[in-house]
Tab-separated table of C-alpha atoms in Angstrom:
chain	number	residue	atom	x	y	z
A	1	MET	CA	37.287	-52.072	-215.030
A	2	GLY	CA	37.079	-49.717	-211.851
A	3	VAL	CA	38.776	-46.705	-211.888
A	4	ARG	CA	39.000	-44.392	-208.950
A	5	ILE	CA	37.259	-41.187	-208.663
A	6	SER	CA	38.152	-38.131	-206.864
A	7	SER	CA	34.722	-36.837	-205.509
A	8	PRO	CA	33.518	-33.568	-205.820
A	9	VAL	CA	31.522	-34.386	-202.490
A	10	ASN	CA	32.847	-31.630	-199.571
A	11	THR	CA	34.928	-34.161	-197.450
A	12	ASN	CA	34.081	-32.174	-194.459
A	13	MET	CA	30.433	-33.480	-195.119
A	14	GLY	CA	30.962	-35.937	-191.697
A	15	SER	CA	31.320	-39.516	-191.244
A	16	ASN	CA	30.073	-42.318	-193.187
A	17	SER	CA	26.824	-43.334	-191.067
A	18	GLN	CA	25.906	-39.018	-191.775
A	19	ILE	CA	26.322	-39.834	-195.560
A	20	ILE	CA	24.346	-42.976	-195.684
A	21	ALA	CA	22.205	-41.467	-193.399
A	22	LYS	CA	22.169	-37.945	-196.347
A	23	PHE	CA	21.893	-40.009	-199.937
A	24	THR	CA	20.407	-43.226	-198.328
A	25	ILE	CA	23.499	-45.645	-200.291
A	26	ASP	CA	26.778	-46.313	-199.113
A	27	HIS	CA	28.128	-42.685	-200.707
A	28	VAL	CA	32.147	-43.353	-199.620
A	29	LEU	CA	32.177	-47.263	-201.149
A	30	SER	CA	30.565	-46.371	-203.951
A	31	ASP	CA	33.351	-43.356	-204.684
A	32	ARG	CA	35.970	-46.001	-204.682
A	33	ILE	CA	34.091	-48.286	-207.238
A	34	GLY	CA	34.477	-45.525	-209.847
A	35	LEU	CA	32.623	-44.482	-212.613
A	36	HIS	CA	33.288	-47.223	-214.828
A	37	ARG	CA	32.941	-50.726	-214.288
A	38	LYS	CA	31.498	-53.623	-215.328
A	39	VAL	CA	28.309	-55.775	-213.982
A	40	GLY	CA	29.212	-59.460	-215.508
A	41	GLU	CA	26.979	-61.487	-217.768
A	42	HIS	CA	22.945	-61.755	-216.643
A	43	ARG	CA	20.982	-62.665	-219.381
A	44	HIS	CA	19.620	-66.112	-220.416
A	45	PRO	CA	22.012	-68.452	-222.634
A	46	GLN	CA	19.492	-68.505	-225.232
A	47	CYS	CA	19.620	-64.496	-225.084
A	48	LEU	CA	23.483	-64.418	-226.412
A	49	THR	CA	22.268	-65.589	-229.635
A	50	LYS	CA	19.544	-63.974	-230.524
A	51	ASN	CA	19.575	-61.849	-233.691
A	52	TYR	CA	18.661	-58.183	-233.779
A	53	SER	CA	20.594	-56.842	-236.925
A	54	LYS	CA	17.509	-55.443	-238.560
A	55	ILE	CA	17.229	-52.746	-236.595
A	56	PHE	CA	20.680	-51.696	-237.205
A	57	LYS	CA	18.990	-51.290	-241.402
A	58	GLN	CA	17.405	-48.149	-240.718
A	59	PRO	CA	17.777	-47.487	-237.031
A	60	LYS	CA	15.554	-45.673	-234.541
A	61	LYS	CA	17.294	-44.116	-232.292
A	62	ALA	CA	16.870	-43.299	-228.531
A	63	SER	CA	17.241	-40.535	-226.430
A	64	ILE	CA	17.822	-41.788	-223.447
A	65	ILE	CA	16.527	-39.228	-220.054
A	66	PHE	CA	17.856	-39.093	-216.927
A	67	ASN	CA	15.857	-37.312	-213.979
A	68	VAL	CA	17.530	-35.984	-211.268
A	69	PHE	CA	17.373	-34.782	-207.761
A	70	ASN	CA	20.140	-34.816	-205.285
A	71	GLU	CA	21.500	-37.612	-206.656
A	72	ALA	CA	24.728	-39.078	-205.374
A	73	TRP	CA	27.751	-37.655	-207.630
A	74	SER	CA	29.070	-41.367	-208.248
A	75	THR	CA	26.061	-42.923	-208.714
A	76	LEU	CA	24.961	-40.688	-211.508
A	77	ILE	CA	27.800	-40.732	-213.440
A	78	ARG	CA	27.944	-44.441	-213.118
A	79	SER	CA	24.584	-44.232	-214.560
A	80	VAL	CA	25.763	-42.172	-217.896
A	81	PHE	CA	28.650	-44.336	-218.477
A	82	SER	CA	26.934	-47.329	-217.951
A	83	ILE	CA	24.943	-46.264	-221.284
A	84	LEU	CA	28.312	-45.652	-222.902
A	85	HIS	CA	29.948	-49.182	-221.835
A	86	THR	CA	26.968	-51.040	-223.043
A	87	ALA	CA	24.936	-49.529	-225.529
A	88	PRO	CA	25.611	-49.437	-228.922
A	89	LEU	CA	25.886	-46.227	-230.268
A	90	SER	CA	24.625	-45.539	-233.341
A	91	LEU	CA	21.365	-46.729	-231.597
A	92	VAL	CA	21.950	-43.547	-229.231
A	93	GLU	CA	20.910	-40.177	-230.362
A	94	GLU	CA	21.462	-38.521	-226.834
A	95	ILE	CA	21.361	-38.610	-223.155
A	96	ILE	CA	19.134	-36.150	-221.595
A	97	LEU	CA	19.728	-35.139	-218.208
A	98	ILE	CA	16.762	-33.226	-216.488
A	99	ASP	CA	18.387	-31.765	-213.188
A	100	ASP	CA	15.191	-30.629	-211.336
A	101	ASN	CA	16.561	-27.762	-208.827
A	102	SER	CA	19.035	-29.561	-206.904
A	103	ASP	CA	19.908	-27.787	-203.838
A	104	PHE	CA	23.295	-29.884	-203.872
A	105	SER	CA	25.983	-27.613	-204.075
A	106	PHE	CA	28.155	-30.354	-206.222
A	107	LEU	CA	25.859	-31.200	-208.944
A	108	GLY	CA	25.228	-27.758	-209.679
A	109	GLU	CA	29.146	-26.601	-209.400
A	110	ARG	CA	30.872	-29.360	-211.255
A	111	LEU	CA	28.146	-31.174	-213.467
A	112	PRO	CA	28.866	-28.849	-216.228
A	113	GLU	CA	32.954	-29.539	-216.679
A	114	LYS	CA	31.829	-33.132	-216.250
A	115	ILE	CA	30.232	-33.556	-219.304
A	116	ASN	CA	31.856	-34.034	-222.138
A	117	PHE	CA	31.089	-37.792	-223.531
A	118	SER	CA	31.368	-39.835	-227.183
A	119	ILE	CA	27.730	-38.618	-227.766
A	120	PRO	CA	25.510	-35.081	-226.887
A	121	ILE	CA	24.766	-35.403	-223.306
A	122	ARG	CA	22.210	-32.171	-223.207
A	123	LEU	CA	21.973	-30.258	-219.423
A	124	ILE	CA	18.468	-29.055	-219.120
A	125	ARG	CA	18.428	-27.278	-215.477
A	126	LEU	CA	14.966	-26.618	-213.925
A	127	LYS	CA	15.044	-23.008	-212.009
A	128	GLU	CA	12.092	-24.543	-209.897
A	129	ARG	CA	11.176	-28.051	-208.410
A	130	ALA	CA	8.981	-29.723	-210.827
A	131	GLY	CA	8.960	-33.408	-209.995
A	132	LEU	CA	9.389	-36.764	-211.971
A	133	ILE	CA	6.340	-36.957	-214.218
A	134	LYS	CA	6.941	-32.970	-215.257
A	135	GLY	CA	9.879	-33.537	-215.554
A	136	ARG	CA	9.843	-36.474	-218.093
A	137	ASN	CA	7.215	-34.366	-219.650
A	138	ILE	CA	10.018	-31.963	-220.134
A	139	GLY	CA	12.731	-34.653	-221.735
A	140	ALA	CA	10.255	-36.220	-224.141
A	141	SER	CA	9.350	-32.211	-225.328
A	142	LEU	CA	13.172	-32.241	-226.234
A	143	ALA	CA	14.016	-35.082	-227.470
A	144	LYS	CA	15.109	-35.617	-230.444
A	145	GLY	CA	15.098	-39.282	-230.722
A	146	GLU	CA	12.488	-41.396	-232.276
A	147	ILE	CA	12.026	-43.934	-228.693
A	148	LEU	CA	12.237	-42.366	-225.567
A	149	VAL	CA	14.217	-44.690	-222.946
A	150	PHE	CA	12.947	-42.981	-219.535
A	151	LEU	CA	15.849	-44.514	-216.542
A	152	ASP	CA	16.195	-43.598	-213.432
A	153	CYS	CA	19.329	-41.992	-212.017
A	154	HIS	CA	21.366	-44.961	-210.196
A	155	ILE	CA	21.330	-47.390	-212.537
A	156	GLU	CA	23.939	-49.818	-214.054
A	157	CYS	CA	23.257	-52.092	-217.425
A	158	ASN	CA	24.110	-55.457	-218.899
A	159	ASP	CA	25.430	-55.627	-221.646
A	160	GLY	CA	22.958	-56.042	-225.084
A	161	TRP	CA	20.521	-54.235	-223.001
A	162	LEU	CA	19.336	-51.271	-224.878
A	163	GLU	CA	18.788	-53.264	-228.808
A	164	PRO	CA	15.958	-55.368	-226.834
A	165	LEU	CA	13.951	-52.447	-226.701
A	166	VAL	CA	14.706	-50.672	-230.229
A	167	ALA	CA	14.113	-54.157	-231.424
A	168	GLN	CA	10.418	-54.467	-229.744
A	169	MET	CA	9.722	-50.478	-230.748
A	170	VAL	CA	10.452	-51.291	-234.079
A	171	GLU	CA	8.143	-54.317	-234.182
A	172	ASN	CA	5.297	-52.908	-232.231
A	173	PRO	CA	5.361	-48.891	-232.006
A	174	THR	CA	2.158	-48.970	-229.961
A	175	SER	CA	4.246	-51.185	-226.782
A	176	ILE	CA	5.742	-50.259	-224.250
A	177	ALA	CA	9.074	-52.143	-223.283
A	178	VAL	CA	10.186	-52.548	-220.129
A	179	PRO	CA	13.821	-54.413	-218.980
A	180	VAL	CA	13.383	-56.355	-216.166
A	181	ILE	CA	14.998	-54.899	-213.048
A	182	ALA	CA	17.919	-56.620	-211.018
A	183	SER	CA	18.734	-55.928	-207.826
A	184	ILE	CA	21.983	-53.097	-206.774
A	185	ASP	CA	22.434	-53.414	-203.271
A	186	ARG	CA	22.501	-49.874	-201.621
A	187	LEU	CA	24.972	-50.510	-199.109
A	188	THR	CA	27.210	-53.225	-201.169
A	189	PHE	CA	26.227	-51.769	-204.536
A	190	GLU	CA	26.339	-56.070	-205.554
A	191	PHE	CA	24.173	-56.816	-208.397
A	192	SER	CA	22.440	-59.168	-208.567
A	193	HIS	CA	19.867	-60.765	-210.816
A	194	ASP	CA	19.989	-65.253	-211.461
A	195	PRO	CA	19.942	-65.719	-215.081
A	196	PHE	CA	17.139	-68.594	-214.998
A	197	SER	CA	14.589	-67.019	-213.394
A	198	PHE	CA	11.648	-66.168	-214.811
A	199	PRO	CA	10.867	-62.087	-214.817
A	200	GLN	CA	7.651	-61.370	-212.963
A	201	LEU	CA	4.675	-59.011	-214.085
A	202	GLY	CA	3.749	-55.991	-212.744
A	203	SER	CA	0.245	-55.679	-211.158
A	204	PHE	CA	-1.178	-53.546	-208.451
A	205	ASP	CA	-3.608	-54.150	-205.044
A	206	LYS	CA	-6.870	-53.118	-204.203
A	207	THR	CA	-5.964	-50.022	-204.009
A	208	LEU	CA	-3.847	-49.986	-206.973
A	209	ASN	CA	-0.424	-49.866	-204.838
A	210	PHE	CA	1.774	-51.335	-207.514
A	211	ASN	CA	3.516	-55.236	-207.223
A	212	TRP	CA	4.596	-58.105	-208.905
A	213	PHE	CA	3.149	-61.054	-209.509
A	214	SER	CA	4.880	-64.344	-210.907
A	215	ILE	CA	4.493	-66.278	-214.089
A	216	PRO	CA	2.114	-69.163	-213.701
A	217	ASP	CA	3.639	-71.769	-214.952
A	218	GLU	CA	1.859	-73.222	-217.381
A	219	ASP	CA	2.100	-69.415	-219.406
A	220	ARG	CA	6.405	-70.111	-219.186
A	221	SER	CA	7.204	-70.346	-223.173
A	222	GLN	CA	10.787	-72.320	-223.635
A	223	ASP	CA	11.886	-69.347	-226.051
A	224	ARG	CA	13.127	-67.144	-223.258
A	225	THR	CA	13.604	-64.528	-225.119
A	226	GLU	CA	10.267	-63.879	-226.106
A	227	SER	CA	8.519	-60.846	-224.770
A	228	LEU	CA	5.806	-61.042	-222.335
A	229	ARG	CA	3.168	-59.180	-221.892
A	230	SER	CA	2.681	-57.721	-218.311
A	231	PRO	CA	-0.574	-55.969	-216.927
A	232	THR	CA	1.425	-53.262	-215.291
A	233	MET	CA	5.108	-51.681	-215.270
A	234	ALA	CA	7.614	-50.278	-212.234
A	235	GLY	CA	7.672	-47.162	-214.283
A	236	GLY	CA	11.397	-46.357	-213.510
A	237	LEU	CA	12.525	-47.758	-216.470
A	238	TYR	CA	11.201	-48.339	-219.780
A	239	ALA	CA	11.435	-47.378	-223.362
A	240	ILE	CA	8.207	-45.629	-225.319
A	241	ASP	CA	7.607	-44.681	-229.205
A	242	LYS	CA	8.470	-40.928	-229.176
A	243	ASN	CA	4.700	-40.471	-231.165
A	244	TRP	CA	3.158	-42.684	-229.389
A	245	PHE	CA	4.054	-41.680	-226.160
A	246	HIS	CA	2.858	-37.959	-227.386
A	247	HIS	CA	-0.082	-39.961	-229.031
A	248	LEU	CA	-1.165	-41.148	-225.548
A	249	GLY	CA	-0.994	-38.058	-223.694
A	250	GLY	CA	2.838	-38.300	-222.476
A	251	TYR	CA	2.350	-38.196	-218.386
A	252	ASP	CA	-0.740	-36.051	-216.650
A	253	ASP	CA	1.081	-33.084	-215.379
A	254	GLY	CA	-1.564	-32.466	-213.033
A	255	MET	CA	-0.408	-34.964	-211.104
A	256	ASP	CA	3.110	-34.197	-208.218
A	257	ILE	CA	5.931	-35.185	-208.561
A	258	TRP	CA	6.068	-38.945	-207.660
A	259	GLY	CA	3.824	-41.831	-207.691
A	260	VAL	CA	0.721	-43.564	-208.956
A	261	GLU	CA	1.848	-42.425	-212.618
A	262	ASN	CA	3.164	-45.311	-213.461
A	263	VAL	CA	-0.171	-47.192	-213.206
A	264	GLU	CA	-1.977	-44.836	-214.149
A	265	MET	CA	0.344	-45.035	-217.899
A	266	SER	CA	-0.463	-48.475	-217.748
A	267	VAL	CA	-4.203	-48.734	-217.348
A	268	ARG	CA	-3.865	-45.618	-220.510
A	269	THR	CA	-1.961	-47.797	-222.679
A	270	TRP	CA	-3.559	-51.116	-222.789
A	271	THR	CA	-7.328	-49.697	-222.693
A	272	CYS	CA	-6.252	-46.578	-225.608
A	273	GLY	CA	-4.919	-49.040	-227.922
A	274	GLY	CA	-1.111	-49.770	-226.740
A	275	SER	CA	-0.009	-53.231	-224.420
A	276	ILE	CA	2.584	-53.370	-222.175
A	277	ARG	CA	5.447	-55.883	-222.308
A	278	ILE	CA	8.804	-57.379	-220.432
A	279	ALA	CA	12.117	-57.301	-222.686
A	280	PRO	CA	13.188	-60.879	-221.022
A	281	CYS	CA	17.854	-60.075	-222.952
A	282	SER	CA	17.442	-56.065	-221.639
A	283	ILE	CA	18.974	-56.341	-218.098
A	284	ILE	CA	19.100	-53.373	-215.917
A	285	GLY	CA	20.464	-52.794	-212.132
A	286	HIS	CA	19.179	-50.388	-209.486
A	287	VAL	CA	19.911	-49.388	-206.486
A	288	PHE	CA	16.956	-49.050	-204.356
A	289	PRO	CA	17.323	-46.442	-201.647
A	290	GLU	CA	16.509	-46.532	-198.630
A	291	LYS	CA	13.717	-43.553	-198.835
A	292	SER	CA	13.154	-41.240	-202.036
A	293	PHE	CA	14.720	-37.364	-202.008
A	294	TYR	CA	10.746	-36.348	-203.465
A	295	ARG	CA	8.688	-35.445	-200.653
A	296	ARG	CA	5.228	-36.353	-201.566
A	297	ASP	CA	2.022	-37.162	-201.209
A	298	PRO	CA	-0.036	-39.826	-203.512
A	299	THR	CA	-3.753	-38.787	-202.442
A	300	ARG	CA	-3.707	-35.987	-205.530
A	301	ASN	CA	-2.541	-38.733	-208.321
A	302	LEU	CA	-4.350	-41.623	-207.147
A	303	ALA	CA	-7.706	-39.339	-207.249
A	304	ARG	CA	-6.869	-37.793	-210.891
A	305	PHE	CA	-6.056	-41.746	-212.087
A	306	ALA	CA	-9.662	-42.483	-210.136
A	307	GLU	CA	-11.606	-40.377	-211.417
A	308	VAL	CA	-10.931	-40.364	-215.415
A	309	TRP	CA	-9.688	-43.922	-215.679
A	310	LEU	CA	-11.393	-46.061	-213.223
A	311	ASP	CA	-15.083	-46.009	-214.307
A	312	ASP	CA	-17.353	-47.734	-211.358
A	313	TYR	CA	-14.553	-49.241	-209.387
A	314	LYS	CA	-13.462	-46.004	-208.263
A	315	SER	CA	-16.272	-45.953	-205.364
A	316	LYS	CA	-14.680	-48.933	-204.301
A	317	LEU	CA	-10.727	-47.556	-204.472
A	318	TYR	CA	-12.109	-44.607	-201.947
A	319	ARG	CA	-13.644	-46.336	-199.992
A	320	ARG	CA	-10.871	-48.897	-199.054
A	321	THR	CA	-8.834	-45.065	-198.918
A	322	SER	CA	-8.504	-42.212	-196.163
A	323	PHE	CA	-9.019	-39.872	-198.431
A	324	ALA	CA	-12.476	-37.688	-199.771
A	325	ILE	CA	-12.794	-36.314	-203.150
A	326	PRO	CA	-14.723	-32.552	-202.678
A	327	ASP	CA	-16.408	-31.739	-205.901
A	328	SER	CA	-14.044	-29.038	-207.126
A	329	PHE	CA	-11.236	-31.233	-207.705
A	330	LYS	CA	-13.420	-33.688	-210.015
A	331	ASN	CA	-14.412	-29.747	-212.021
A	332	THR	CA	-11.091	-29.062	-212.446
A	333	SER	CA	-9.789	-28.326	-216.280
A	334	SER	CA	-6.971	-30.207	-216.474
A	335	LEU	CA	-8.991	-32.920	-214.884
A	336	GLN	CA	-11.306	-32.530	-217.821
A	337	LYS	CA	-8.845	-32.480	-220.068
A	338	ARG	CA	-7.979	-35.766	-219.509
A	339	LYS	CA	-11.224	-37.037	-219.503
A	340	GLU	CA	-11.796	-35.777	-222.610
A	341	LEU	CA	-7.770	-36.712	-224.188
A	342	ARG	CA	-9.532	-40.738	-222.857
A	343	GLN	CA	-12.842	-39.913	-224.858
A	344	ASN	CA	-10.645	-38.637	-228.306
A	345	LEU	CA	-8.779	-41.713	-228.293
A	346	LYS	CA	-11.789	-43.747	-227.764
A	347	CYS	CA	-10.131	-46.217	-224.604
A	348	ARG	CA	-11.881	-49.388	-223.386
A	349	SER	CA	-13.481	-49.016	-219.658
A	350	PHE	CA	-11.487	-50.261	-216.511
A	351	ARG	CA	-13.656	-53.652	-216.472
A	352	TRP	CA	-12.349	-54.609	-220.066
A	353	PHE	CA	-8.630	-53.622	-218.903
A	354	LEU	CA	-9.449	-56.371	-215.773
A	355	ASP	CA	-10.829	-59.565	-217.461
A	356	GLU	CA	-9.146	-59.255	-220.586
A	357	ILE	CA	-5.521	-57.725	-219.620
A	358	PHE	CA	-5.722	-58.924	-215.739
A	359	PRO	CA	-7.846	-61.508	-215.003
A	360	GLN	CA	-5.846	-62.635	-211.860
A	361	PHE	CA	-6.836	-58.992	-210.053
A	362	ILE	CA	-9.200	-59.942	-207.369
A	363	GLU	CA	-11.624	-57.705	-206.774
A	364	PRO	CA	-13.122	-56.075	-203.487
A	365	GLU	CA	-16.886	-56.540	-202.835
A	366	ASP	CA	-18.890	-53.208	-202.734
A	367	LYS	CA	-19.502	-54.054	-199.263
A	368	ILE	CA	-17.199	-52.807	-196.344
A	369	GLY	CA	-15.785	-55.580	-194.435
A	370	GLN	CA	-13.611	-55.913	-191.374
A	371	PHE	CA	-9.871	-54.344	-191.696
A	372	GLY	CA	-7.393	-55.600	-189.142
A	373	PHE	CA	-3.756	-56.830	-188.310
A	374	LEU	CA	-3.473	-60.889	-186.586
A	375	HIS	CA	-1.164	-60.911	-183.922
A	376	SER	CA	-0.012	-62.394	-181.035
A	377	PRO	CA	-1.322	-61.810	-177.016
A	378	ASN	CA	2.401	-60.061	-176.422
A	379	LEU	CA	2.087	-58.251	-179.953
A	380	GLU	CA	4.793	-59.941	-181.318
A	381	TRP	CA	4.024	-61.250	-183.996
A	382	CYS	CA	2.007	-61.002	-186.645
A	383	LEU	CA	0.111	-63.480	-189.412
A	384	ALA	CA	1.235	-61.780	-192.757
A	385	ILE	CA	1.688	-62.414	-196.857
A	386	SER	CA	5.325	-62.535	-198.334
A	387	ALA	CA	6.298	-60.833	-201.695
A	388	ALA	CA	5.826	-64.418	-202.823
A	389	GLY	CA	1.741	-65.384	-201.301
A	390	GLU	CA	3.467	-67.374	-198.674
A	391	ILE	CA	1.348	-66.644	-195.150
A	392	ILE	CA	3.667	-66.461	-192.784
A	393	TRP	CA	4.951	-64.905	-189.115
A	394	GLU	CA	6.690	-62.066	-188.804
A	395	GLN	CA	7.562	-59.156	-185.912
A	396	CYS	CA	4.257	-56.764	-185.607
A	397	LYS	CA	5.414	-53.111	-186.962
A	398	PHE	CA	3.108	-50.972	-184.858
A	399	GLN	CA	3.980	-47.275	-185.568
A	400	SER	CA	0.941	-45.723	-186.738
A	401	TYR	CA	-2.040	-46.539	-189.481
A	402	GLY	CA	-0.109	-45.563	-192.646
A	403	ASN	CA	3.039	-46.538	-191.847
A	404	ARG	CA	1.982	-50.163	-191.075
A	405	PRO	CA	2.689	-52.800	-193.235
A	406	LEU	CA	-0.387	-53.602	-195.780
A	407	GLU	CA	1.226	-57.064	-195.964
A	408	GLN	CA	0.274	-57.269	-191.849
A	409	LEU	CA	-3.384	-56.145	-192.097
A	410	TRP	CA	-6.422	-58.442	-193.339
A	411	GLU	CA	-9.908	-58.440	-194.076
A	412	LEU	CA	-12.890	-60.004	-193.645
A	413	ASP	CA	-15.587	-59.259	-196.148
A	414	SER	CA	-18.955	-59.342	-195.694
A	415	ASN	CA	-19.374	-63.039	-196.798
A	416	GLY	CA	-17.236	-64.304	-194.585
A	417	GLN	CA	-14.097	-65.381	-196.450
A	418	LEU	CA	-10.738	-63.495	-194.480
A	419	LYS	CA	-8.296	-61.852	-196.859
A	420	SER	CA	-4.718	-60.425	-197.544
A	421	PHE	CA	-5.374	-56.431	-198.051
A	422	GLY	CA	-2.713	-55.186	-199.460
A	423	GLN	CA	-2.106	-58.414	-202.199
A	424	ASN	CA	-4.527	-60.054	-204.258
A	425	ASP	CA	-4.858	-63.749	-202.042
A	426	LYS	CA	-6.779	-64.769	-199.934
A	427	LEU	CA	-7.000	-67.503	-197.463
A	428	ASN	CA	-8.888	-71.238	-198.647
A	429	ASP	CA	-10.602	-73.440	-195.656
A	430	THR	CA	-7.580	-75.594	-195.586
A	431	GLU	CA	-4.903	-72.398	-194.987
A	432	LEU	CA	-7.619	-70.735	-192.254
A	433	LYS	CA	-7.957	-73.761	-190.616
A	434	PHE	CA	-3.808	-75.024	-190.443
A	435	PHE	CA	-2.858	-70.915	-189.585
A	436	LEU	CA	-5.629	-69.786	-187.568
A	437	LYS	CA	-6.896	-72.914	-185.316
A	438	PHE	CA	-9.753	-71.730	-184.301
A	439	GLU	CA	-13.297	-71.213	-186.145
A	440	LEU	CA	-13.929	-67.797	-188.262
A	441	LYS	CA	-17.475	-67.373	-186.476
A	442	LEU	CA	-14.705	-66.441	-183.559
A	443	ILE	CA	-14.092	-63.180	-185.089
A	444	THR	CA	-17.219	-62.163	-187.167
A	445	THR	CA	-18.628	-61.885	-183.446
A	446	LEU	CA	-15.846	-58.830	-182.271
A	447	PRO	CA	-17.216	-55.957	-181.837
A	448	HIS	CA	-15.642	-53.995	-184.836
A	449	VAL	CA	-17.199	-52.885	-187.665
A	450	ILE	CA	-15.165	-50.001	-189.109
A	451	THR	CA	-14.039	-47.598	-191.348
A	452	VAL	CA	-11.236	-47.200	-193.862
A	453	PHE	CA	-10.802	-43.530	-191.628
A	454	GLN	CA	-10.334	-45.020	-187.827
A	455	ASP	CA	-7.015	-47.614	-186.877
A	456	PRO	CA	-8.240	-51.407	-187.199
A	457	PRO	CA	-8.676	-53.683	-184.536
A	458	LEU	CA	-6.118	-55.708	-183.921
A	459	TRP	CA	-7.235	-59.751	-183.507
A	460	THR	CA	-5.816	-61.643	-181.038
A	461	LEU	CA	-4.436	-65.400	-182.133
A	462	PRO	CA	-3.889	-68.230	-179.342
A	463	LEU	CA	-0.839	-68.462	-178.296
A	464	LEU	CA	0.168	-72.000	-179.591
A	465	MET	CA	-0.184	-70.322	-183.549
A	466	CYS	CA	2.723	-67.907	-182.373
A	467	PRO	CA	6.388	-68.778	-183.714
A	468	SER	CA	7.419	-68.378	-179.807
A	469	PHE	CA	5.212	-71.141	-178.680
A	470	MET	CA	5.779	-73.573	-181.946
């Protein structure tokens, strides 16, 4: 049901290509789609017969919180209308928009007059930039609902997305309920999700970057409505009991903008008595912009996470990252408060988390090995590992070191094992011989024994291994 809208964006903003560069999405197409549309049915058939009648008897209502910073007009308002069109309003207390001091003029001038919906919409304008982390804490402190639902402001929901999240809160108030995140293409706005696919689970790599992994076949349930235990969450979309959120300490206000907070909250939730579960019958589509409007350096956030929650693992993390932590940082009062929070909550160790919650994690050695890129002699092709864990060839991306993709970075550890640096994968002997076609000892004789503070070496592969010559 597409309704054309009159965009408040200035018509002389420039060409469509300039607008795409500004918003990183096709804003013109988004306007043409309208503020209202149905995305179709993307749930597994078993979800359609699931009975959620219990949650309506004494309903726990949700406060739905959006953080807004320089968001395209139509994606923002369509996100709000999508909530209203797909969620039972008896379960919605309010929608809270935290305007993080946006500087797009149409947001400041037009937003108040457009807020006239069927449930309370609260607009909170921040006088200075706070970032996602602090903004969500502000929203949580103002929320009237018993359940907090945090959403990004470029989403569209499948029918019935809210009920599974609320049902999980009713059943287990100390859990975090995470919807399945479908993809909305930033240029075509096509909503993509296979209802028969199994959701992926959240994880992280050796340097605590969030990623996904597939559910092992033996763990796949025949009941496709059953919630799934996940070590981590992506963090953009989830529901949590308000009292439990505050009991856990909310977001770490000492962190900046966004980044790492999702992994930190995941570890904190599990080790302090909670859980994270993906609700397969809750489907929310998300536009993944090409870049973020938030300028950020995750170094501080990663360091705070390490100092409070990682115990002995932090030394392994620091050896695999390019920053050093001054002693003055480790003794800040805000950091001490987070350490006291962990102590007061009697949280378990990070070792417990790895052993009991994330046993799939391949822990790096204490010793630093060699790091490098395996490429063709003409620097065109690089060996990489895909998101699905498959070893592939792809074109080399030799920009600055910081921009090189982790999936092309390999580690040769002190035991002579070649591993993907960016994911929890390693090559077995058969794969090694098939893909490299030469003995590992030829690599170990290279004179490059480097630290992470230098540019990694480039290990050249034989010509016959490269796609151009195969």
